[in-house]
Coordinates of C-alpha atoms and ligand atoms in Angstrom, one line a residue:
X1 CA -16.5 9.5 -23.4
X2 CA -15.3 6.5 -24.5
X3 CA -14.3 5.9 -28.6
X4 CA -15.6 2.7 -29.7
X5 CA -15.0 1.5 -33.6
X6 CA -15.2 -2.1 -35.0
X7 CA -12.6 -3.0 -32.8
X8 CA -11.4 -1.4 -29.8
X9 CA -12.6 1.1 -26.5
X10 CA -11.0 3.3 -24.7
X11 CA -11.4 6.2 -22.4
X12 CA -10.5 9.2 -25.2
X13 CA -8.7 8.9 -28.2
X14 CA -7.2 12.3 -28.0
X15 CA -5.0 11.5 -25.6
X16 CA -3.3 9.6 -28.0
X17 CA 0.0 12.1 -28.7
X18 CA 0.4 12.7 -24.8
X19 CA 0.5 8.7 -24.2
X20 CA 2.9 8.1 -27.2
X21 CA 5.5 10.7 -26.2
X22 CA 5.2 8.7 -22.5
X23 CA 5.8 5.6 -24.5
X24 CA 9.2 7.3 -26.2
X25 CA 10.2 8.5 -22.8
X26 CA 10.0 4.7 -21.2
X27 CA 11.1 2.9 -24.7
X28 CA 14.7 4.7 -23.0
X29 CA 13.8 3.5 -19.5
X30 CA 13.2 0.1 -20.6
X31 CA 16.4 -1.1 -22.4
X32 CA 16.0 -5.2 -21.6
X33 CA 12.5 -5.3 -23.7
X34 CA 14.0 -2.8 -26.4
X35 CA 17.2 -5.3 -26.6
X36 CA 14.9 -8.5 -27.2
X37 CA 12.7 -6.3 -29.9
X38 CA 15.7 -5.6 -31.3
X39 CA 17.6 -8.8 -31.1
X40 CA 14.1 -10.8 -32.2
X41 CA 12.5 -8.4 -34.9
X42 CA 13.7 -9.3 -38.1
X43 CA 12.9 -13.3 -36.9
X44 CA 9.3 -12.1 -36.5
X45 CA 8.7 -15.5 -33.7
X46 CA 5.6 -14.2 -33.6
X47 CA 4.5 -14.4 -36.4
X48 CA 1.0 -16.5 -36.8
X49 CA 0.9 -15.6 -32.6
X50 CA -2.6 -14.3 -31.8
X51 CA -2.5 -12.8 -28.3
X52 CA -4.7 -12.2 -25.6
X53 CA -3.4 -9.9 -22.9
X54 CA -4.8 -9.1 -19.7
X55 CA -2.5 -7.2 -18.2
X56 CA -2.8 -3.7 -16.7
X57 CA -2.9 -1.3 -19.8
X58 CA 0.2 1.6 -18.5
X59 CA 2.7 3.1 -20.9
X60 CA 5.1 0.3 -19.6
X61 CA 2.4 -2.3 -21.2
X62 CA 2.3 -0.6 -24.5
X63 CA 6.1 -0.9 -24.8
X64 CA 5.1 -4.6 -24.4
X65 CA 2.4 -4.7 -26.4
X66 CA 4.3 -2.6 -29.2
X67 CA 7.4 -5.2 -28.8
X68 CA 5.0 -8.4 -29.2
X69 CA 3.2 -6.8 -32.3
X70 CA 7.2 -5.8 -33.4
X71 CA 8.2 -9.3 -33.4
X72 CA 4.7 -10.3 -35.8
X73 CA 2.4 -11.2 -33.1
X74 CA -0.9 -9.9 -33.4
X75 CA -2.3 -8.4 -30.4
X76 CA -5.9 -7.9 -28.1
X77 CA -5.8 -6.2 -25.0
X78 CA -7.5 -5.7 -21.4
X79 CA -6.4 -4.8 -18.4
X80 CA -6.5 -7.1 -15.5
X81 CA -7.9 -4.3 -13.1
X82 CA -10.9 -1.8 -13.0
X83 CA -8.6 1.0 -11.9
X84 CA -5.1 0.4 -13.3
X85 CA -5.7 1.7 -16.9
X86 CA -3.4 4.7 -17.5
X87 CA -6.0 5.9 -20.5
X88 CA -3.3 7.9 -22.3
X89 CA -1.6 4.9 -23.0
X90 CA -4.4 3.0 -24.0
X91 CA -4.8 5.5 -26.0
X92 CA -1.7 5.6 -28.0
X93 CA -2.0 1.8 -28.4
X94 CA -5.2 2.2 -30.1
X95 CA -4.5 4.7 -32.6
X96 CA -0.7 2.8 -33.2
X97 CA 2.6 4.6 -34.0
X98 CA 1.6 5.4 -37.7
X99 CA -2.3 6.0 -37.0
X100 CA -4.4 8.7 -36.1
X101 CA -7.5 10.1 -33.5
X102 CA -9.2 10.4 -36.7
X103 CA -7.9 7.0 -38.6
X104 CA -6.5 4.6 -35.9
X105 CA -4.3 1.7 -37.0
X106 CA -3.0 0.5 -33.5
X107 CA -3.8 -2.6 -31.5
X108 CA -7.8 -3.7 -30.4
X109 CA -7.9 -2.5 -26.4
X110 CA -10.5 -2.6 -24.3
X111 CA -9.8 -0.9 -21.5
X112 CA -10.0 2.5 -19.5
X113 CA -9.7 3.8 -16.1
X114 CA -12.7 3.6 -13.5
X115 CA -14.2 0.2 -15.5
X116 CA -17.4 -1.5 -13.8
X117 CA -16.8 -5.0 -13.0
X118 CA -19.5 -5.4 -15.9
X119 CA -17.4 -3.6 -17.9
X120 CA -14.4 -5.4 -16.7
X121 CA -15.6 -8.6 -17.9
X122 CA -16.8 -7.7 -21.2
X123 CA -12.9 -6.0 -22.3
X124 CA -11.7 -9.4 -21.2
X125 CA -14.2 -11.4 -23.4
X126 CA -13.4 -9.1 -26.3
X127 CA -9.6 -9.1 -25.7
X128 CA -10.5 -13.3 -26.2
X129 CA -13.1 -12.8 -29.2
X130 CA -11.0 -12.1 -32.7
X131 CA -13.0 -11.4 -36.1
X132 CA -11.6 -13.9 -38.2
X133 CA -10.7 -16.5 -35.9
X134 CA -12.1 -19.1 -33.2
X135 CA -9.9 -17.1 -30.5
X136 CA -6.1 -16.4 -29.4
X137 CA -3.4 -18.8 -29.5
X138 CA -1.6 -17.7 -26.8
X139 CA -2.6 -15.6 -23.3
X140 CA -0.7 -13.5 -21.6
X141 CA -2.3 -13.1 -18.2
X142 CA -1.8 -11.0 -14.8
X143 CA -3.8 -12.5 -12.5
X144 CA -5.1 -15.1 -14.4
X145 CA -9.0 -13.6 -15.0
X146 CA -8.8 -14.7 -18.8
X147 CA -7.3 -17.9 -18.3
X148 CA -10.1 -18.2 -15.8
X149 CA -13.0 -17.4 -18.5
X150 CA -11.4 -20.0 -20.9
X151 CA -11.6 -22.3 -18.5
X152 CA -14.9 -22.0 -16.8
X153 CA -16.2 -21.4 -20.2
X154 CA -15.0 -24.8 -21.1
X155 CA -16.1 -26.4 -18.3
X156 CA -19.5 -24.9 -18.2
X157 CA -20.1 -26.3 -22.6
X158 CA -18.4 -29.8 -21.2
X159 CA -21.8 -29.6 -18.6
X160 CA -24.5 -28.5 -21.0
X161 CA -25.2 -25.2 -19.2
X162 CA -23.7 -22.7 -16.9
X163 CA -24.6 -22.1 -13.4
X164 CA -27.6 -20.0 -13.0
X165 CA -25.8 -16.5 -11.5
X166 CA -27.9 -16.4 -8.8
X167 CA -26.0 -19.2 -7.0
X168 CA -22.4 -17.2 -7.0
X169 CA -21.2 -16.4 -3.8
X170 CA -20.1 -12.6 -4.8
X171 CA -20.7 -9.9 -7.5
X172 CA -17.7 -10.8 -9.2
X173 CA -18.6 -14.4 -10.1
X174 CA -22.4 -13.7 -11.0
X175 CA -20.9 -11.5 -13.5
X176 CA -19.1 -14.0 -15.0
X177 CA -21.6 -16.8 -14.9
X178 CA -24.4 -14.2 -16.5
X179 CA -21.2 -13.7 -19.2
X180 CA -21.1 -17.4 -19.6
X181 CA -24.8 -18.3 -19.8
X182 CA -24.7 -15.6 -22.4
X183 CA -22.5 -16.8 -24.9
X184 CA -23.4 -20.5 -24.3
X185 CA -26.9 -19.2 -25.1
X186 CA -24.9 -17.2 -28.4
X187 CA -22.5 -19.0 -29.4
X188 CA -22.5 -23.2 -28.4
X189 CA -19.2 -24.5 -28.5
X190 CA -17.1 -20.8 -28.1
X191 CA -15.1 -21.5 -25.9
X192 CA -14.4 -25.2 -26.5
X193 CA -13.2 -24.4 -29.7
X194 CA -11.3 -21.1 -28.7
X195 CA -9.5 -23.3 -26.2
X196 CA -8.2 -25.5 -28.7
X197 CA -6.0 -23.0 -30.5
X198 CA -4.2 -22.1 -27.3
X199 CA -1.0 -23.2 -27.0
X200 CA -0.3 -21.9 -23.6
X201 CA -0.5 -19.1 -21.3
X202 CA 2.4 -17.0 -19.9
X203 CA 1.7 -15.6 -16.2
X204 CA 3.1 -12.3 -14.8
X205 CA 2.2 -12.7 -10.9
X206 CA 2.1 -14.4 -7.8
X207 CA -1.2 -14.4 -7.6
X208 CA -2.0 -16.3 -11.0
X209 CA 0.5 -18.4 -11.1
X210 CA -0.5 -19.8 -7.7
X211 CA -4.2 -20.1 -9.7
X212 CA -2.3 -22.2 -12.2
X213 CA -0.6 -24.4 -9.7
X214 CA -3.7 -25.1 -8.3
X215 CA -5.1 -26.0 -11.8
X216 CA -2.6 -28.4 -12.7
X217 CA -2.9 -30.1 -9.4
X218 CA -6.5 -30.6 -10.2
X219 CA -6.1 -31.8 -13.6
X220 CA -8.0 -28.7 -14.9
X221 CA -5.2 -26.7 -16.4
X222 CA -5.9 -27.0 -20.5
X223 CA -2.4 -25.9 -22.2
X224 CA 0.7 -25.5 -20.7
X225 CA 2.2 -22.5 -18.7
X226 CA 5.1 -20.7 -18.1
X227 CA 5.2 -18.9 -14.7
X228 CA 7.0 -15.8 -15.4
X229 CA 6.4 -14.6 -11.9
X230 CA 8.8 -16.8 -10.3
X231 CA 11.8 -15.8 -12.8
X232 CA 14.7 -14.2 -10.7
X233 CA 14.7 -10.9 -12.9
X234 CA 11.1 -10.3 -11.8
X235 CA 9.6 -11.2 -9.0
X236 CA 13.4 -10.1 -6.6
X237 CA 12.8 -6.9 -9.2
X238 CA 9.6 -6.1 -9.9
X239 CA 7.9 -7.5 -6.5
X240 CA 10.3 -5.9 -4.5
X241 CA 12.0 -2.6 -5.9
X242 CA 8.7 -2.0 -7.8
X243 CA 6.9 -1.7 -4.8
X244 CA 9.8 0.0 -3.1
X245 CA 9.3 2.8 -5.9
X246 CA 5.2 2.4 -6.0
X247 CA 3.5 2.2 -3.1
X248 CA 4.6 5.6 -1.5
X249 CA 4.1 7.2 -4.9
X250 CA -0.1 5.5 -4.3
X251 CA -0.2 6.8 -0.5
X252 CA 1.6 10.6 -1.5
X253 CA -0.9 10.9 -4.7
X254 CA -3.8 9.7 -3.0
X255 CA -3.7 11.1 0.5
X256 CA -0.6 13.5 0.9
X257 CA -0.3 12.2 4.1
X258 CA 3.6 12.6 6.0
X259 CA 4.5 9.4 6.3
X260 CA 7.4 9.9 8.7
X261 CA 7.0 9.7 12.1
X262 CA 4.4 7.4 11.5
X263 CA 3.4 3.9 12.3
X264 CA 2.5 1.6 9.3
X265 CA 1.8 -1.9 8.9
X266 CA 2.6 -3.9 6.0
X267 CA 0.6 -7.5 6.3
X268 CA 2.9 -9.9 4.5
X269 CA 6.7 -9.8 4.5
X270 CA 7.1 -11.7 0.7
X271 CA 9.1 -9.8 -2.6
X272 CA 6.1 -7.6 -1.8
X273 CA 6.3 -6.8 1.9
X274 CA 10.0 -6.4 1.8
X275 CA 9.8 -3.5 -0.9
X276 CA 6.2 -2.2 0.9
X277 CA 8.2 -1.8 4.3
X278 CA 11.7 -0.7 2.5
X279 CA 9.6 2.3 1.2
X280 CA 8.0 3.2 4.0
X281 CA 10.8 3.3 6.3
X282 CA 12.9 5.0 3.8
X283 CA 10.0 7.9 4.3
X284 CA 10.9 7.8 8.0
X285 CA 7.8 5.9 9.2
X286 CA 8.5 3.2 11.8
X287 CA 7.3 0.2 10.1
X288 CA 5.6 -3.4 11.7
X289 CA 5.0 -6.2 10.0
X290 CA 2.8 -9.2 10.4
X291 CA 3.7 -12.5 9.3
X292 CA 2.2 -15.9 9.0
X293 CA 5.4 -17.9 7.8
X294 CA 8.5 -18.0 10.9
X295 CA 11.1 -17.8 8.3
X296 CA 9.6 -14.5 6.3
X297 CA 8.6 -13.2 9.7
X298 CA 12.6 -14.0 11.0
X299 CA 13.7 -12.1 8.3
X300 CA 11.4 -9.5 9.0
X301 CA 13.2 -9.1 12.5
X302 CA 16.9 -9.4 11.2
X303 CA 15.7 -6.7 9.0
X304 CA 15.0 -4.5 12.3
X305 CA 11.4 -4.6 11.8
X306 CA 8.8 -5.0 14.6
X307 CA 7.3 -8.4 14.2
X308 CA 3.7 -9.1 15.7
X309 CA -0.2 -9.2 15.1
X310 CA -2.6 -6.9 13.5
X311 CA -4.2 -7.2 16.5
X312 CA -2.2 -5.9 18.8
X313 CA -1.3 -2.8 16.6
X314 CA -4.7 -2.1 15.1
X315 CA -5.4 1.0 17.3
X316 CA -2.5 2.4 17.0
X317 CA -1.0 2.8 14.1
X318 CA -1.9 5.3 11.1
X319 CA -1.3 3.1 7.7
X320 CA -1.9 -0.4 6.9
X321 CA -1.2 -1.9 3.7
X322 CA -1.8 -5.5 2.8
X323 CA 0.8 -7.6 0.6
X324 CA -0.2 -11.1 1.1
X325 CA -2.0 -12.7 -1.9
X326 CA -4.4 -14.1 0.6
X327 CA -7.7 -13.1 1.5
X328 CA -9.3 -11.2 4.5
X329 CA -6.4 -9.6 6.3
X330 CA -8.0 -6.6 7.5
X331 CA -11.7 -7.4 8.5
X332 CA -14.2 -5.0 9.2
X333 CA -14.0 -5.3 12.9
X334 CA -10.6 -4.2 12.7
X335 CA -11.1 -1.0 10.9
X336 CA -13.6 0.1 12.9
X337 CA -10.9 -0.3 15.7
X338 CA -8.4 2.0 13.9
X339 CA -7.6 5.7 14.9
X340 CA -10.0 8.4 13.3
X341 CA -8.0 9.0 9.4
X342 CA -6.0 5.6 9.7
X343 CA -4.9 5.2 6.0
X344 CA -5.8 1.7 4.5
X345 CA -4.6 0.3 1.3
X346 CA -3.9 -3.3 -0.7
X347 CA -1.1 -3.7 -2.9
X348 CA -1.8 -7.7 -3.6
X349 CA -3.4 -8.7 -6.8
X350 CA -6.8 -9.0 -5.7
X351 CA -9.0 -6.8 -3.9
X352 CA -9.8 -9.7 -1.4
X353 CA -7.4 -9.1 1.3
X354 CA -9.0 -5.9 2.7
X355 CA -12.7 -7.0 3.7
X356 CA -14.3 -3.7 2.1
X357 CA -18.0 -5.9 1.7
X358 CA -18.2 -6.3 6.0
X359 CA -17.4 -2.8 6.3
X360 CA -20.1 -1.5 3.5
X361 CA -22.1 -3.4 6.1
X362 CA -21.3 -2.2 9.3
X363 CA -24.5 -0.2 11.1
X364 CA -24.3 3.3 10.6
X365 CA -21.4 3.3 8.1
X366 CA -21.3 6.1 5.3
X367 CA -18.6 6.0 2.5
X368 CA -17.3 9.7 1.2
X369 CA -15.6 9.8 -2.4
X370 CA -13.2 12.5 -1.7
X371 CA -11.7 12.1 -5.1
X372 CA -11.3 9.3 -7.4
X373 CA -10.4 6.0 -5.8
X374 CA -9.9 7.7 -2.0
X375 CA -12.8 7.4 0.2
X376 CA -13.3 8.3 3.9
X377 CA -15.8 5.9 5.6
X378 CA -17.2 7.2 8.5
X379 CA -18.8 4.9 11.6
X380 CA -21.3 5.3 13.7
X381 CA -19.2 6.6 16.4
X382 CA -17.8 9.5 14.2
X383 CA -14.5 8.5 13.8
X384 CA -13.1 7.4 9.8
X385 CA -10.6 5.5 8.4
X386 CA -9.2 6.1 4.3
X387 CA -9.4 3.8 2.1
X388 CA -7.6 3.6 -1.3
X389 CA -8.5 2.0 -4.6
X390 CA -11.5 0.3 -2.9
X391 CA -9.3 -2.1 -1.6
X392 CA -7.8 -2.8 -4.9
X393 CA -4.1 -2.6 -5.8
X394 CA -2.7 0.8 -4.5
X395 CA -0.1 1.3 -6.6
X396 CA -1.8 1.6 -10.1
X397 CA -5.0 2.6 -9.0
X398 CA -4.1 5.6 -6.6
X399 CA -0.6 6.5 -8.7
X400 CA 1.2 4.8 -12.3
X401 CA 2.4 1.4 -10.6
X402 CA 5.9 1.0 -10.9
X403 CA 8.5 2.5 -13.2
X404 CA 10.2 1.6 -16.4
X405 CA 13.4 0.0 -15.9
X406 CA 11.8 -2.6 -13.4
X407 CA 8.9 -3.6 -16.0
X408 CA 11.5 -4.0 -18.6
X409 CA 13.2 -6.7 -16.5
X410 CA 9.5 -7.8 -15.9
X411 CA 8.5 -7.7 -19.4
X412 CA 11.5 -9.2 -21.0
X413 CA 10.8 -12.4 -19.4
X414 CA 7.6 -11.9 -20.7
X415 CA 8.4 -11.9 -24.3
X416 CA 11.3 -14.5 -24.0
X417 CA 8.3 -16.9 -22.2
X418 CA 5.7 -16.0 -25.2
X419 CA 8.6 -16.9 -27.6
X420 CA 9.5 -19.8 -26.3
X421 CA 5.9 -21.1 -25.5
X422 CA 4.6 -20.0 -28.9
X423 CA 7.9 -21.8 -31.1
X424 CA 8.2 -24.8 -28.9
X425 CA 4.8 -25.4 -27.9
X426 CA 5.6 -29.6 -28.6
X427 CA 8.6 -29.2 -25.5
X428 CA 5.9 -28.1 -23.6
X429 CA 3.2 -30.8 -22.6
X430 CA 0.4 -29.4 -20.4
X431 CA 2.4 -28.1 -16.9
X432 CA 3.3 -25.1 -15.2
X433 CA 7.2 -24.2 -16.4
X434 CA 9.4 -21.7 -14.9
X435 CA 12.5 -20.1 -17.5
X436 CA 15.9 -21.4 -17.8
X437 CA 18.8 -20.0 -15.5
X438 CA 20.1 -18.7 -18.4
X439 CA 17.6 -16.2 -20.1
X440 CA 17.1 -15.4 -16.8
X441 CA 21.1 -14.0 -16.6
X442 CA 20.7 -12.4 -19.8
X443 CA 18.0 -10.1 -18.7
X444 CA 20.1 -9.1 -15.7
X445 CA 23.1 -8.4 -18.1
X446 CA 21.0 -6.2 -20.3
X447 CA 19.7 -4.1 -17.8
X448 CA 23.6 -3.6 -16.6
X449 CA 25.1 -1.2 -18.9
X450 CA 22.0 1.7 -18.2
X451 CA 23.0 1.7 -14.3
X452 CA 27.2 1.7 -14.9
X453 CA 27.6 -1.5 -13.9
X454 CA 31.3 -3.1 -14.5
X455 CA 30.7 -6.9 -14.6
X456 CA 33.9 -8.6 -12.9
X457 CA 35.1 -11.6 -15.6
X458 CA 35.4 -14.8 -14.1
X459 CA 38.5 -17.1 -14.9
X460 CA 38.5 -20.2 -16.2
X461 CA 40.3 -21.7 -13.2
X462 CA 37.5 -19.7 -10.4
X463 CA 35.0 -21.4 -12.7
X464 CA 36.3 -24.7 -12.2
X465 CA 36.6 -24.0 -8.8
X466 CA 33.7 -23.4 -7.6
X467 CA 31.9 -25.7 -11.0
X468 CA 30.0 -23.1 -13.1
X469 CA 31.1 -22.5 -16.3
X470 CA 32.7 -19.0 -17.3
X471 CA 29.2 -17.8 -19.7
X472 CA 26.6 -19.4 -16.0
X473 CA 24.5 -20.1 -15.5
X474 CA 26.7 -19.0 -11.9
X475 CA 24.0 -20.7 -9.2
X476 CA 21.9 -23.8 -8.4
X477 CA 18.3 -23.8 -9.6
X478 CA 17.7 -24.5 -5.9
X479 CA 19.7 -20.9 -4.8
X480 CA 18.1 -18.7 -3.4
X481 CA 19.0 -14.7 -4.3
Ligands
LIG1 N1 0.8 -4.3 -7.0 C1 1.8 -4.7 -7.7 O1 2.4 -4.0 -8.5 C2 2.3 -6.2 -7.5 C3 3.5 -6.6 -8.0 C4 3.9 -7.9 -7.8 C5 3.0 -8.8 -7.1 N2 1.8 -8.3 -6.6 C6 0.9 -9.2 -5.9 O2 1.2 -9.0 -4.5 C7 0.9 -10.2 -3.7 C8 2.1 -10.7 -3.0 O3 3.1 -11.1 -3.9 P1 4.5 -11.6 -3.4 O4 5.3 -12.0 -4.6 O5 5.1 -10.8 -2.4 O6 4.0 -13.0 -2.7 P2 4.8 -13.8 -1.6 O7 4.2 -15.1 -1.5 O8 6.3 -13.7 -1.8 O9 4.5 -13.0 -0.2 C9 3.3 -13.0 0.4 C10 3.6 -13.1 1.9 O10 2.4 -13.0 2.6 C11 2.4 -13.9 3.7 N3 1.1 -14.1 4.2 C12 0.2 -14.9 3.7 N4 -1.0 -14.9 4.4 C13 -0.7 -14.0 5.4 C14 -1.5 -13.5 6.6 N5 -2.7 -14.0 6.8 N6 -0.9 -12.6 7.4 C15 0.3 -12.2 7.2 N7 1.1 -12.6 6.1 C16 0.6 -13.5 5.3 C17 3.1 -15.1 3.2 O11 3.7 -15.9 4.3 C18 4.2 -14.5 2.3 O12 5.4 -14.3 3.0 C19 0.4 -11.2 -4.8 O13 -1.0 -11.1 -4.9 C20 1.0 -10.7 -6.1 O14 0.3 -11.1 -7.2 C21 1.4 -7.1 -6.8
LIG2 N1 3.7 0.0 -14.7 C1 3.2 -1.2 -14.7 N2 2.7 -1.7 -15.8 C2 2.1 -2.9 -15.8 N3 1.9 -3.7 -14.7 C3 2.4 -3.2 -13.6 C4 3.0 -1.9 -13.5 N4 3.4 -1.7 -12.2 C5 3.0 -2.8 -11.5 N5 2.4 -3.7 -12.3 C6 1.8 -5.0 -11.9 C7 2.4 -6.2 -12.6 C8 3.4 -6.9 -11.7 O1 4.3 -7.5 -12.4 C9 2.6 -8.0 -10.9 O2 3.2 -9.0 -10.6 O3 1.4 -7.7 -10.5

């Protein structure tokens, strides 16, 4: 059942009390984003900030969401992913700290677990549609999906008319283009006018922030960006240890599988890779990666790691999990070379690097749903492979993504970047910006004390040596951690 009022829908609002005792539990576990609600609150930054978040809706989100609205922002919500909802916590966001089930007085989400892509899109056009204004004024995007509907919404009213949906190239996109031709139809001049308030957009991933890169280079991008991906404190964090933590904790929920002893692939050695094959050698499997880039791929071997093509490994090893941010890196041909029960999972952003549309194509082929989001496809020969999440990210659709303390570090930045995009929005011409050294050494130092660590103090005469001051910023934008 899904509860839907004026203004929000999710999955069951009586799940409300479990998700907010979840969000007490990780308010502890997250002690950088409680430090910045604490240190900004009585400033209220936010205040006038109307936000648009698409970001997956977990109890580490709500923290976020409950810190934004803390510091006067007010606050929409989707998740970026059909599967990653955790609907307890969307829950508790709904119905607020003070509210109810029966009166809720939290924050409008539209999101819950198990979305159609249909459904999908329509939570992200009502996270972007607010009652008594032309739209947000900020986004805060994972993936960039609702900086994409600005933006093809704009484009689309700058052309007179959307593309008729019959000319997209895949589901996704003739969703969005019947979405668009709809509200041009509705509304003329929506999103034109709802892109006008926006004074920026602050990006959580790889993936999206390589989206607004590419939208800057081609003179699309419409407001200024700040790419909190690429901040130290979360993408050598979050990327890497999150994954570390995650993507065993997808594989053991979803197939209970003993990873040790076995063979696994991990496609991609980036923050990613290097966390996705940390945790699965730390289960005892022997791990091989594939690599595109000599340097990654180098590291890769210094690490200890096999180095070669899926190729050569594709019918004999028992998991594969993609962490590349690109697109088809298992094709169908190569599944249907795997051992009978190889284990096949994404991790990436997008569900575009596993090539699930050629294998729903394949002669013969029959999919089994042997429980939510784990399906056994079987070919004509017999044998099966498993697949997880459908291909999309492993981690928050087959378990709770990662923990805590490493979306604190994540989600600090986060609310430092919607700060300083919202209150300095005339420092910021249209560009993509990454954080200064600085704020990003001040989330490290608040997530110190929680794990016992004993800072050594530098002297004023090491400083001079080596030309930092004694406060840092201690490296060169250029360094590489
Ligand atoms: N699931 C999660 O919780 C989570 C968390 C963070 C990032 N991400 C996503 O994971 C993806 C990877 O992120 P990242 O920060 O590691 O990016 P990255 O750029 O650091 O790493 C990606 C690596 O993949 C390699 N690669 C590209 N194409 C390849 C190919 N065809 N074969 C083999 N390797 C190839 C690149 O050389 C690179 O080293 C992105 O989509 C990002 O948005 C997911
Ligand atoms: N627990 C989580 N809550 C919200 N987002 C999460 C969680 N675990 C992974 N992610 C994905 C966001 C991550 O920063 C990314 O870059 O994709």
């Amino acid at each position: 059942t899904t509860a839907v009022s004026g203004d929000f829908k999710v999955a069951d609002l009586s799940l409300a009390a479990f998700g907010r005792k979840e969000i007490q539990l990780a308010e502890h576990e997250m002690p950088g984003l409680m430090a910045i609600r604490s240190e900004y609150a009585a400033a209220r930054p936010l205040a006038g900030a109307r936000i648009t978040g698409s970001l997956h809706m977990t109890v580490q989100t709500a923290v976020l969401i409950e810190t934004l609205v803390a510091l006067g922002a007010d606050v929409r919500w989707a998740s970026c992913n059909i599967f990653s909802t955790q609907d307890h916590a969307a829950a508790a966001v709904a119905v607020g700290p003070e509210g109810s089930p029966q009166q809720p007085r939290g924050v409008p989400v539209f999101a819950w677990k198990g979305e159609t892509l249909e459904e999908y899109w329509w939570c992200t056009e009502q996270a972007l549609t607010w009652p008594d204004a032309p739209g947000p004024n900020m986004i805060l995007d994972d993936g960039g999906d609702a900086t994409l509907l600005v933006h093809k919404g704009v484009e689309f009213e700058k052309a007179g008319s959307a593309p008729d949906p019959s000319t997209a190239d895949n589901d996704e996109y003739r969703l969005i283009l019947e979405l668009l031709n709809r509200s041009l139809a509705q509304s003329p001049g929506k999103w034109t006018a709802l892109a006008s308030e926006i004074r920026g957009v602050t990006e959580e991933t790889t993936t999206g922030v390589h989206r607004l890169y590419e939208m800057h280079q081609a003179g699309t991008l419409l407001f200024p960006a700040i790419n909190v991906n690429d901040a130290v404190t979360k993408s050598k964090f979050d990327n890497k240890y999150g994954c570390r933590h995650s993507l065993i904790d997808g594989i053991n929920r979803a197939t209970d599988t003993l990873i040790g002893g076995k063979v696994a692939v991990v496609c991609g050695y980036g923050d990613v890779g290097k966390g996705c094959a940390e945790s699965l050698r730390g289960q005892g499997a022997r791990v091989i990666v594939t690599e595109i880039d000599p340097i990654c791929a180098l590291q890769a071997a210094m690490d200890g790691y096999q180095v070669t093509t899926l190729e050569d490994v594709v019918g004999t090893a028992d998991i594969f999990i993609t962490t590349t941010g690109n697109k088809d890196i298992v094709l169908a041909e190569h599944m249907e070379a795997m051992k009978h029960q190889a284990i096949v999972g994404n991790i990436g952003h997008f569900d575009n690097e596993i090539d699930i549309a050629g294998l729903s194509k394949l002669p013969g082929i029959v999919k089994t749903e042997i429980k939510p989001q784990v399906h056994e496809w079987r070919f004509a020969d017999g044998h099966t492979i498993i697949v997880l999440s459908e291909g999309r990210l492993l981690n928050l659709g087959n378990a709770t993504g990662h923990p805590s303390f490493v979306m604190s570090n994540s989600f600090a930045n986060q609310t430092i970047a919607q700060i300083e995009l919202f209150t300095k929005t005339e420092q910021y011409p249209v560009g993509v910006y990454v954080l200064p050294k600085q704020l990003d050494e001040k989330v490290a130092r608040l997530h110190l004390d929680a794990l016992g660590v004993k800072l050594t103090k530098l002297r004023p005469e090491q400083a001079s040596y080596i030309g930092v001051p004694v406060e840092g910023p201690y490296k060169s934008d250029h360094y590489r951690y």
